[in-house]
XYZ file of C-alpha atoms in Angstrom:
650
model
C -45.472 19.644 -76.438
C -45.588 20.946 -72.737
C -46.878 19.030 -69.573
C -48.627 22.011 -67.960
C -50.542 25.299 -69.552
C -51.915 27.716 -67.631
C -55.261 29.589 -69.073
C -54.944 33.038 -68.212
C -58.550 33.689 -68.719
C -62.331 32.898 -67.957
C -65.462 31.869 -69.231
C -66.067 30.082 -72.618
C -62.775 30.758 -73.866
C -61.238 28.951 -71.183
C -63.524 26.290 -71.505
C -62.231 26.058 -74.870
C -58.640 26.083 -74.450
C -59.081 23.501 -71.843
C -60.781 20.955 -74.095
C -57.686 21.104 -76.398
C -55.589 20.693 -73.605
C -57.433 17.561 -72.566
C -57.583 15.855 -76.039
C -53.805 16.256 -76.448
C -53.055 15.075 -72.446
C -51.306 18.238 -71.473
C -52.450 19.430 -67.892
C -54.639 22.371 -67.250
C -54.418 25.274 -65.062
C -57.150 27.625 -64.612
C -57.492 30.754 -62.823
C -60.302 32.446 -61.053
C -61.205 35.616 -59.379
C -63.538 35.417 -55.942
C -66.628 35.986 -58.399
C -65.619 33.088 -60.426
C -64.844 30.633 -57.701
C -67.496 27.765 -58.818
C -67.340 28.546 -62.499
C -67.123 26.127 -65.058
C -63.843 27.004 -66.563
C -62.373 26.181 -62.749
C -64.597 22.691 -62.580
C -63.148 21.523 -65.780
C -59.298 22.120 -65.513
C -56.825 19.619 -63.789
C -56.608 22.186 -61.157
C -57.139 25.903 -60.364
C -55.833 28.816 -58.615
C -57.520 32.268 -56.729
C -55.722 35.124 -58.206
C -57.391 37.842 -56.535
C -60.911 39.696 -55.962
C -63.837 39.683 -58.521
C -62.452 43.161 -60.193
C -60.294 42.307 -63.211
C -57.903 45.098 -62.340
C -57.198 42.766 -59.217
C -57.303 39.414 -60.780
C -57.499 38.561 -64.394
C -55.603 42.161 -65.262
C -52.823 41.377 -62.481
C -49.648 39.723 -64.328
C -47.582 39.468 -60.856
C -50.832 36.849 -59.576
C -50.467 35.228 -62.908
C -47.113 34.669 -63.343
C -47.101 33.417 -59.580
C -50.082 31.038 -60.051
C -48.005 29.515 -63.029
C -44.959 29.269 -60.788
C -47.038 27.639 -58.081
C -48.415 24.826 -60.458
C -45.277 24.056 -62.547
C -46.642 25.637 -65.641
C -44.577 25.524 -68.498
C -46.626 27.877 -70.900
C -49.258 30.094 -70.630
C -52.512 30.857 -72.859
C -54.010 34.104 -72.866
C -57.162 33.428 -74.421
C -58.959 36.662 -75.960
C -59.372 39.969 -74.010
C -57.886 40.738 -70.629
C -53.841 40.551 -71.611
C -54.042 38.419 -74.398
C -52.873 41.206 -76.552
C -50.523 43.074 -74.092
C -46.782 42.973 -74.812
C -46.020 43.851 -71.514
C -47.531 40.559 -70.232
C -45.896 38.465 -73.096
C -42.425 39.602 -72.233
C -43.081 39.379 -68.259
C -44.001 35.208 -69.166
C -40.523 35.356 -71.050
C -38.688 36.670 -68.338
C -40.363 34.314 -65.829
C -39.214 31.402 -68.090
C -42.959 30.751 -69.196
C -43.496 30.437 -73.017
C -46.148 33.004 -74.190
C -48.574 31.225 -76.346
C -49.077 33.760 -78.841
C -46.960 35.722 -81.161
C -43.413 37.852 -80.075
C -44.083 40.859 -78.016
C -42.742 43.184 -80.481
C -45.535 41.814 -83.061
C -48.408 42.398 -80.475
C -46.696 45.932 -79.714
C -46.347 47.058 -83.200
C -49.706 45.610 -84.588
C -51.658 46.934 -81.143
C -51.030 50.262 -82.260
C -53.527 50.539 -85.066
C -51.273 53.820 -86.292
C -47.903 52.011 -86.454
C -49.405 48.848 -87.888
C -51.223 50.831 -90.692
C -47.721 52.565 -91.799
C -45.752 48.872 -91.457
C -48.130 47.052 -93.840
C -48.259 50.186 -96.297
C -44.846 49.694 -96.539
C -45.372 46.089 -97.204
C -47.729 46.424 -100.068
C -50.958 45.985 -98.298
C -53.528 48.682 -99.083
C -54.971 50.721 -96.348
C -57.837 53.320 -95.418
C -57.185 56.860 -96.288
C -56.885 58.416 -92.549
C -54.991 60.387 -90.435
C -51.440 59.832 -89.988
C -49.160 59.907 -86.928
C -49.628 59.384 -83.097
C -50.430 61.526 -80.298
C -52.746 63.414 -82.004
C -54.566 66.302 -80.588
C -58.229 66.809 -80.466
C -57.647 69.964 -82.683
C -55.407 67.762 -84.894
C -58.259 65.209 -85.173
C -60.815 67.514 -85.826
C -59.024 69.063 -88.475
C -57.953 65.196 -90.008
C -61.726 64.499 -89.842
C -62.612 68.066 -91.612
C -59.868 67.187 -94.505
C -60.959 63.555 -94.955
C -64.634 64.938 -94.848
C -67.773 63.252 -93.229
C -68.521 60.661 -92.385
C -65.590 59.609 -90.551
C -64.675 56.754 -87.860
C -62.874 57.756 -84.480
C -60.490 54.499 -83.253
C -58.775 54.144 -80.210
C -55.124 53.176 -81.536
C -54.506 50.928 -78.759
C -57.542 48.740 -78.927
C -59.807 46.196 -80.485
C -63.252 44.546 -80.722
C -65.129 47.735 -81.886
C -64.703 49.183 -78.143
C -64.350 52.976 -78.437
C -64.995 53.460 -82.002
C -67.300 56.267 -82.898
C -69.032 57.006 -86.161
C -69.290 60.721 -86.777
C -71.543 61.979 -89.434
C -72.004 65.447 -88.410
C -69.275 67.523 -88.346
C -70.572 69.958 -85.111
C -70.460 66.706 -83.094
C -66.489 65.890 -83.767
C -65.832 67.161 -80.447
C -68.058 65.900 -78.348
C -67.457 62.533 -80.276
C -63.726 62.545 -79.767
C -64.099 63.140 -75.865
C -66.561 60.089 -75.468
C -64.109 57.790 -77.661
C -60.873 58.785 -75.742
C -63.037 58.163 -72.443
C -64.151 54.743 -73.380
C -60.573 53.936 -75.232
C -58.715 54.987 -71.734
C -61.115 52.652 -69.318
C -60.828 49.818 -71.796
C -57.265 50.101 -72.753
C -55.616 52.518 -70.427
C -54.357 54.894 -73.719
C -56.696 57.288 -74.922
C -54.881 57.990 -78.574
C -57.281 58.067 -81.078
C -56.776 58.014 -84.948
C -59.653 59.155 -87.775
C -60.154 57.318 -90.994
C -62.560 57.449 -93.759
C -66.194 55.940 -93.467
C -66.756 53.576 -96.077
C -70.563 53.615 -96.251
C -72.379 49.663 -96.714
C -69.409 48.273 -96.036
C -68.057 44.637 -95.548
C -66.094 43.328 -92.662
C -64.005 40.333 -94.148
C -61.123 39.153 -91.940
C -58.187 36.387 -92.809
C -57.215 33.996 -90.598
C -53.187 33.198 -90.639
C -50.784 30.921 -89.115
C -47.185 31.407 -88.898
C -44.413 29.067 -87.416
C -40.916 30.161 -85.970
C -39.599 28.584 -89.435
C -40.675 31.174 -91.825
C -43.821 29.341 -92.657
C -46.826 31.397 -93.146
C -50.178 30.587 -94.468
C -53.853 32.261 -94.515
C -56.911 29.775 -93.824
C -59.268 31.372 -95.767
C -61.840 34.900 -94.568
C -64.772 35.007 -92.175
C -67.279 37.436 -93.332
C -68.211 39.481 -90.225
C -70.497 42.210 -91.593
C -73.340 41.517 -89.078
C -72.632 44.055 -86.164
C -73.935 46.248 -83.728
C -71.937 49.440 -82.576
C -69.432 48.072 -84.133
C -69.507 44.881 -82.265
C -69.244 41.232 -84.178
C -72.719 39.127 -83.732
C -72.932 36.975 -86.606
C -69.489 35.527 -88.330
C -69.449 33.013 -91.299
C -66.936 31.260 -93.253
C -66.286 31.436 -96.307
C -67.892 35.001 -97.391
C -70.668 34.708 -100.449
C -68.616 38.088 -101.534
C -65.298 36.629 -103.047
C -64.337 34.720 -105.487
C -61.569 32.723 -105.753
C -59.356 35.272 -107.046
C -60.122 37.819 -104.678
C -59.706 35.227 -101.707
C -56.201 34.369 -103.043
C -55.499 38.297 -103.324
C -56.435 38.916 -99.856
C -55.223 35.697 -98.565
C -51.518 36.785 -99.870
C -52.110 40.300 -98.794
C -52.686 39.014 -95.075
C -49.897 36.943 -95.157
C -47.654 39.746 -95.994
C -48.986 41.384 -92.902
C -48.041 38.758 -90.903
C -44.764 38.775 -92.502
C -43.955 42.437 -91.952
C -44.249 42.082 -88.064
C -42.356 38.891 -87.475
C -45.713 36.820 -86.381
C -46.120 33.486 -85.239
C -48.783 31.489 -84.015
C -52.583 31.932 -85.028
C -53.644 35.768 -85.595
C -56.368 37.261 -87.868
C -56.354 40.455 -90.589
C -58.873 42.416 -90.688
C -60.326 44.135 -93.947
C -62.715 46.518 -95.037
C -64.506 45.623 -98.445
C -67.055 48.045 -100.325
C -69.777 45.823 -100.836
C -69.888 46.957 -104.275
C -66.433 46.475 -105.356
C -64.896 43.425 -103.514
C -61.676 43.964 -105.271
C -61.013 47.021 -103.136
C -60.149 46.273 -99.928
C -58.210 47.912 -97.379
C -56.095 46.725 -94.133
C -57.816 47.757 -90.857
C -56.077 46.122 -88.357
C -54.291 42.776 -87.297
C -55.816 40.871 -84.228
C -52.527 39.359 -82.458
C -54.529 36.514 -80.641
C -57.031 33.883 -81.200
C -60.436 35.576 -82.473
C -63.735 35.108 -80.907
C -65.344 33.551 -84.162
C -62.191 31.045 -84.765
C -64.558 28.264 -84.755
C -66.410 28.790 -87.881
C -62.766 28.453 -89.813
C -61.902 24.942 -87.501
C -65.267 23.708 -89.247
C -64.535 24.504 -92.948
C -60.836 23.519 -92.704
C -60.973 20.405 -89.885
C -58.112 22.091 -88.271
C -57.991 23.058 -84.533
C -56.418 26.287 -83.909
C -55.584 26.164 -80.329
C -53.523 22.685 -80.886
C -51.528 24.237 -83.742
C -51.158 27.706 -81.186
C -49.883 25.073 -78.986
C -47.411 22.952 -81.462
C -46.199 26.175 -83.038
C -45.385 27.753 -79.352
C -43.822 24.433 -78.867
C -41.365 24.995 -81.995
C -43.091 22.683 -84.174
C -43.135 23.689 -87.973
C -46.386 23.886 -89.423
C -47.234 20.305 -90.887
C -49.172 21.857 -94.195
C -48.136 24.353 -96.621
C -51.039 26.779 -98.431
C -51.470 24.231 -101.186
C -52.717 21.798 -98.529
C -55.473 24.081 -97.206
C -59.130 23.036 -98.327
C -62.369 24.888 -97.390
C -65.185 22.594 -97.178
C -68.724 23.538 -96.548
C -70.102 26.635 -94.684
C -70.274 27.378 -91.337
C -71.965 30.179 -88.909
C -71.839 31.786 -85.578
C -73.550 33.244 -83.161
C -72.444 35.313 -79.825
C -74.802 34.957 -77.119
C -74.603 38.197 -74.808
C -76.106 39.043 -71.312
C -78.312 41.968 -72.791
C -81.667 43.026 -73.263
C -82.707 43.879 -76.909
C -86.097 44.841 -75.681
C -84.352 47.745 -73.801
C -82.016 49.098 -76.161
C -79.505 45.892 -75.557
C -78.326 46.917 -71.963
C -76.441 44.600 -70.442
C -78.300 42.119 -68.133
C -77.530 39.958 -65.200
C -78.540 37.494 -62.730
C -78.255 33.673 -61.772
C -78.718 31.314 -64.399
C -81.521 29.171 -63.442
C -82.216 26.667 -66.352
C -79.986 26.023 -69.108
C -80.250 24.016 -72.359
C -77.356 24.557 -74.791
C -77.990 22.993 -78.074
C -75.425 20.350 -79.563
C -75.732 17.311 -82.272
C -75.145 17.019 -85.940
C -73.808 20.064 -87.401
C -73.943 21.991 -84.391
C -71.510 23.119 -81.607
C -71.665 24.980 -78.585
C -68.593 26.801 -76.789
C -69.753 27.799 -73.328
C -68.496 28.590 -69.974
C -72.187 28.677 -68.190
C -73.691 26.040 -65.995
C -76.953 26.313 -64.040
C -76.343 28.440 -60.917
C -73.816 30.716 -62.953
C -73.868 34.316 -61.444
C -73.490 36.674 -64.471
C -72.248 40.168 -63.067
C -70.977 43.455 -64.743
C -67.566 43.137 -64.071
C -66.555 41.216 -67.113
C -67.520 41.106 -71.038
C -71.254 40.467 -71.506
C -70.742 37.125 -74.199
C -71.743 34.174 -72.185
C -71.676 31.237 -75.056
C -71.359 30.784 -78.630
C -73.662 28.458 -80.928
C -71.904 27.277 -84.242
C -73.743 25.149 -86.818
C -72.186 23.602 -90.098
C -73.554 21.920 -93.555
C -72.510 21.202 -96.751
C -74.063 24.690 -98.094
C -74.836 28.114 -96.537
C -78.576 27.386 -96.126
C -78.253 24.086 -94.305
C -75.878 25.767 -91.916
C -78.018 29.035 -91.685
C -80.980 26.461 -91.107
C -79.306 24.839 -88.395
C -78.169 27.564 -86.562
C -81.629 28.783 -86.209
C -83.064 25.704 -85.363
C -80.122 25.796 -82.400
C -80.883 29.224 -81.412
C -84.480 28.191 -80.752
C -83.404 25.213 -78.807
C -81.189 27.444 -76.390
C -82.784 28.340 -72.850
C -80.750 30.625 -70.545
C -83.525 31.755 -68.236
C -82.714 33.579 -65.218
C -80.577 35.943 -67.476
C -81.970 38.278 -70.098
C -79.646 37.050 -73.687
C -80.227 37.878 -77.208
C -80.760 34.685 -78.718
C -84.282 35.124 -79.845
C -83.144 38.434 -81.702
C -79.961 36.342 -83.449
C -82.669 33.882 -84.500
C -84.646 36.387 -86.308
C -81.698 38.152 -87.816
C -80.679 34.983 -89.123
C -84.159 34.694 -90.859
C -84.106 38.457 -92.202
C -84.033 37.983 -96.255
C -81.253 40.285 -96.639
C -79.188 37.893 -94.535
C -80.402 34.551 -95.970
C -79.654 36.307 -99.596
C -76.103 37.272 -98.087
C -76.522 40.667 -98.958
C -74.519 41.975 -95.790
C -73.387 45.327 -94.494
C -72.188 46.266 -91.207
C -75.215 48.698 -90.910
C -77.630 45.922 -91.819
C -78.378 45.196 -88.200
C -78.651 48.973 -87.033
C -81.036 49.575 -89.908
C -83.446 46.840 -88.995
C -82.857 46.806 -85.302
C -86.869 47.661 -84.422
C -88.323 44.777 -86.469
C -85.630 42.081 -85.203
C -86.216 43.022 -81.283
C -90.089 42.532 -81.777
C -93.126 44.252 -81.021
C -93.583 44.064 -76.863
C -94.565 41.095 -74.901
C -96.941 38.390 -76.556
C -100.125 38.105 -74.888
C -99.457 34.064 -74.357
C -96.700 35.362 -72.225
C -98.698 36.693 -69.853
C -100.934 33.887 -70.249
C -98.532 31.546 -69.172
C -97.473 33.615 -66.523
C -101.194 33.889 -64.933
C -101.452 30.049 -65.393
C -98.781 29.331 -63.073
C -99.985 31.488 -60.515
C -103.135 30.366 -60.870
C -102.117 26.722 -60.474
C -100.085 27.631 -57.479
C -103.364 28.491 -55.711
C -105.187 25.680 -56.205
C -105.887 23.446 -52.946
C -103.834 20.655 -52.188
C -105.137 17.438 -51.000
C -108.171 15.396 -50.597
C -111.154 16.033 -48.526
C -113.171 19.141 -47.530
C -112.024 22.496 -49.665
C -113.311 25.549 -48.238
C -114.826 27.411 -51.424
C -113.294 30.773 -50.778
C -109.818 29.119 -51.063
C -110.307 27.910 -54.416
C -109.143 30.590 -57.143
C -112.865 30.178 -59.383
C -113.805 33.865 -58.200
C -116.675 32.436 -56.243
C -118.855 35.112 -53.965
C -121.875 34.864 -51.765
C -124.618 35.221 -53.710
C -123.401 33.153 -56.296
C -121.566 36.303 -58.301
C -118.573 34.996 -59.876
C -115.494 37.769 -60.324
C -113.013 36.350 -62.574
C -109.472 36.210 -61.177
C -106.940 38.498 -62.524
C -103.125 38.704 -61.690
C -101.395 41.872 -61.673
C -98.078 41.400 -63.620
C -95.139 43.038 -65.271
C -92.580 41.879 -67.602
C -89.095 43.820 -67.364
C -89.720 44.582 -71.207
C -93.395 45.666 -70.864
C -96.505 48.034 -69.223
C -97.962 46.907 -65.947
C -101.099 44.444 -67.193
C -103.792 42.558 -65.027
C -104.223 39.667 -66.659
C -107.184 37.234 -66.198
C -106.345 33.322 -67.281
C -109.157 32.630 -69.953
C -107.305 29.323 -72.026
C -106.463 25.750 -71.115
C -103.389 25.392 -69.665
C -100.897 22.819 -68.131
C -98.096 23.706 -65.682
C -95.066 21.379 -64.700
C -91.993 22.119 -62.858
C -90.106 23.285 -65.802
C -92.747 23.801 -68.363
C -96.036 25.281 -69.059
C -98.626 25.189 -71.714
C -101.312 27.475 -72.974
C -104.010 26.980 -75.659
C -105.029 30.600 -76.405
C -107.437 30.830 -79.221
C -106.950 27.460 -80.546
C -103.181 27.546 -80.588
C -101.031 25.972 -78.353
C -98.126 28.137 -76.534
C -95.597 26.096 -74.639
C -92.844 27.472 -72.582
C -89.254 26.741 -70.530
C -90.224 27.891 -66.895
C -87.854 28.420 -63.979
C -89.167 30.707 -60.842
C -90.608 33.793 -62.532
C -89.046 33.619 -66.341
C -90.355 31.654 -69.049
C -88.873 30.951 -72.119
C -89.547 30.071 -76.308
C -87.646 29.888 -79.302
C -84.732 31.532 -77.730
C -86.326 34.677 -76.402
C -87.151 35.051 -72.415
C -89.468 36.980 -70.435
C -88.972 37.975 -66.489
C -92.961 38.405 -65.841
C -92.893 39.355 -61.442
C -96.166 40.180 -59.734
C -96.775 44.072 -59.684
C -97.879 45.779 -56.927
C -99.921 49.014 -58.119
C -100.503 50.278 -54.596
C -97.126 50.475 -53.837
C -95.936 51.743 -57.165
C -98.627 54.825 -56.424
C -97.326 55.258 -53.199
C -93.682 55.816 -54.128
C -94.709 58.037 -56.923
C -96.527 60.054 -54.110
C -93.594 60.085 -51.872
C -91.681 62.150 -54.238
C -94.255 64.532 -54.859
C -94.849 63.304 -58.591
C -90.953 63.479 -59.120
C -89.262 61.260 -61.400
C -87.105 58.646 -60.283
C -84.400 57.819 -62.539
C -83.276 54.289 -61.981
C -80.444 52.183 -62.900
C -81.244 50.398 -66.502
C -78.539 47.781 -65.823
C -76.227 46.136 -62.884
C -73.102 48.462 -63.006
C -70.960 50.642 -61.876
C -71.431 54.857 -61.441
C -68.585 56.424 -63.286
C -69.348 59.945 -64.076
C -71.741 62.222 -62.071
C -72.626 65.510 -63.566
C -74.700 67.316 -61.110
C -75.541 67.876 -57.545
C -78.855 68.278 -55.426
C -80.259 71.521 -56.121
C -78.861 71.951 -59.621
C -81.653 72.853 -62.167
C -81.578 70.678 -65.364
C -82.945 70.823 -68.989
C -84.628 67.745 -70.530
C -82.711 65.601 -72.099
C -79.512 66.936 -70.035
C -76.886 64.183 -69.333
C -76.848 63.702 -65.595
C -75.037 60.348 -64.790
C -73.085 57.642 -66.904
C -73.437 53.867 -65.501
C -71.070 51.386 -66.846
C -71.347 47.772 -66.927
C -69.562 44.763 -69.202
C -67.252 47.739 -70.975
C -70.551 49.811 -72.177
C -71.686 53.160 -70.996
C -74.871 54.285 -70.666
C -75.946 58.077 -70.446
C -78.846 58.492 -67.818
C -80.768 61.575 -68.958
C -83.217 64.367 -67.436
C -86.718 63.195 -68.294
C -87.938 66.729 -68.452
C -86.817 70.393 -67.074
C -86.389 70.441 -63.362
C -84.620 70.106 -60.450
C -82.461 67.478 -58.705
C -84.338 66.472 -55.894
C -82.187 63.630 -54.882
C -78.814 62.129 -55.766
C -77.861 58.884 -54.055
C -74.579 57.790 -56.210
C -71.497 59.038 -56.681
C -68.578 58.186 -58.832
C -67.480 54.730 -58.121
C -70.798 53.450 -56.749
C -71.922 49.885 -57.362
C -75.527 49.563 -58.710
C -77.981 46.983 -59.117
C -80.551 47.027 -62.119
C -83.780 49.232 -61.467
C -81.876 51.033 -58.309
C -82.788 54.765 -57.665
C -79.917 56.764 -58.634
C -81.612 60.415 -58.656
C -84.862 62.400 -58.415
C -85.862 64.871 -60.760
C -88.849 67.422 -59.532
C -90.709 68.953 -62.589
C -89.903 72.428 -63.267
C -93.424 73.442 -62.754
C -93.668 71.842 -59.355
C -94.935 73.753 -56.240
C -92.381 74.418 -53.504
C -94.638 71.604 -51.308
C -94.268 69.116 -53.855
C -90.662 69.994 -54.060
C -90.200 69.283 -50.534
C -88.957 65.892 -49.247
C -91.304 63.980 -47.219
């Protein structure tokens, strides 16, 4: 076994790998950018090395700086985690050339399986069924469009070099194929540095099932059962479980053997995942989609039902050890479900969020595990992936695991940064999820009901109670009646105290407290219409059952003056902290309602800023590359019917 291992990653996966290194008595080396100088993975490692400024291209994606850090700390091996350089064949080769062991598959296997086109051809030759689609690499836009028409709508555009659903586009309307190809190329180029695309037949109401494989350097390959990953949003997995309720033992064995053959076809070594698309109505008809040549985000559910530490076996295989068990020794016991906690706001269309973690409570206990990179004080920015942590529950059966996970998500508190925890809790209670009737489109179909219906009244009641309590006089002795927040006036008339408030996902309201309340430093309870509501609190943040609300004071006068200053024109603001990547207009341009004006990117997600109405670009405050904060003004659009006086800047 190695003496020292460098973890070439950050966040929850770095913390996860460090945990196993510590258990094995292996010295861990963390790396960090300036944005992560006080991050949890840095504090938990035995030592840590700064590798550059905040942008990933100048730190976590810098092969030279990572190798230098390994040399400085005497590391013998590098664990890449997932994301960043985990599936970069060039990095694997550079590690070998530097005398370091890359804890992952051979570079040739990464290269082969990282090219979806070559991967499909390779596994097809090994007898593994594949999804019908285009053939050949380097297809032009026209060739891709022709292939899509030949296959027939709907089709799925996929980056050849990528994974994780990034850059994937489902196209149902043939008239949109050219625009979707351009958008898919742009996102693929930004995410992977390669805009090569392929096109595949779209299977309606499919299920996404993947097989975990483990291979050593002595010719042994086994599979560790499947994971159901059908609960997705925008092709991104959000809930995963093991095993799948869809498969019977015969289908499980057949898919497992197909995954083993796929791994053998590329000379695989280490832990990897073979992903299949499966028609829900016919699970025996499964098709290879891709192979992820790394540890998967959802690996904990496999660990819980097999009793194996996959990171430990990655290390042992990389150190040259043979697998200590065969296929017949693998036993799947119980059920496990995982939920990905991401920095995003479901109430605002799942836009990426950011901020400082003011209060943190992560569930642990019987049957519950949390893998996290968070701590109180953590700054969540827009430069890296939005996933913050994972909550995993295990039980003797699926119903128990689901119940435990729902309860764990209700206990999750991450105030200061908006997350999807409450949304995931509601998703896990959906009747179709409880019944195991899943498909990859379920979340999108049910999203409106799962997001919820606005800001509950008790949230405003609690926010007003906090403000009312802050106004109460402190100390003994005489109290000036004008300082008491009772609304008392000369002449005996009383006007109720009202607080102008605004939640990030709601309209401004003027709320007058009308219930009984108890306010503490970290909690607030209100009794409204005979029902007690208790919230966690930190600053202007309130949280309950996984949901959180940032309720700020609202200044209606200032808002009115701002509107007047622009002559009634509409200010377009950044919906999330991020970077402006595309600017399509200039000051003075006439625009149509709904016209795309700007593109803001954050956490590997693009958001298009469109014109709210027809008019003229009166102001434009950004250029490509501008870093923007949430709610920062990007542009001002004067209405088409505005008078010349209105259009002039004050």
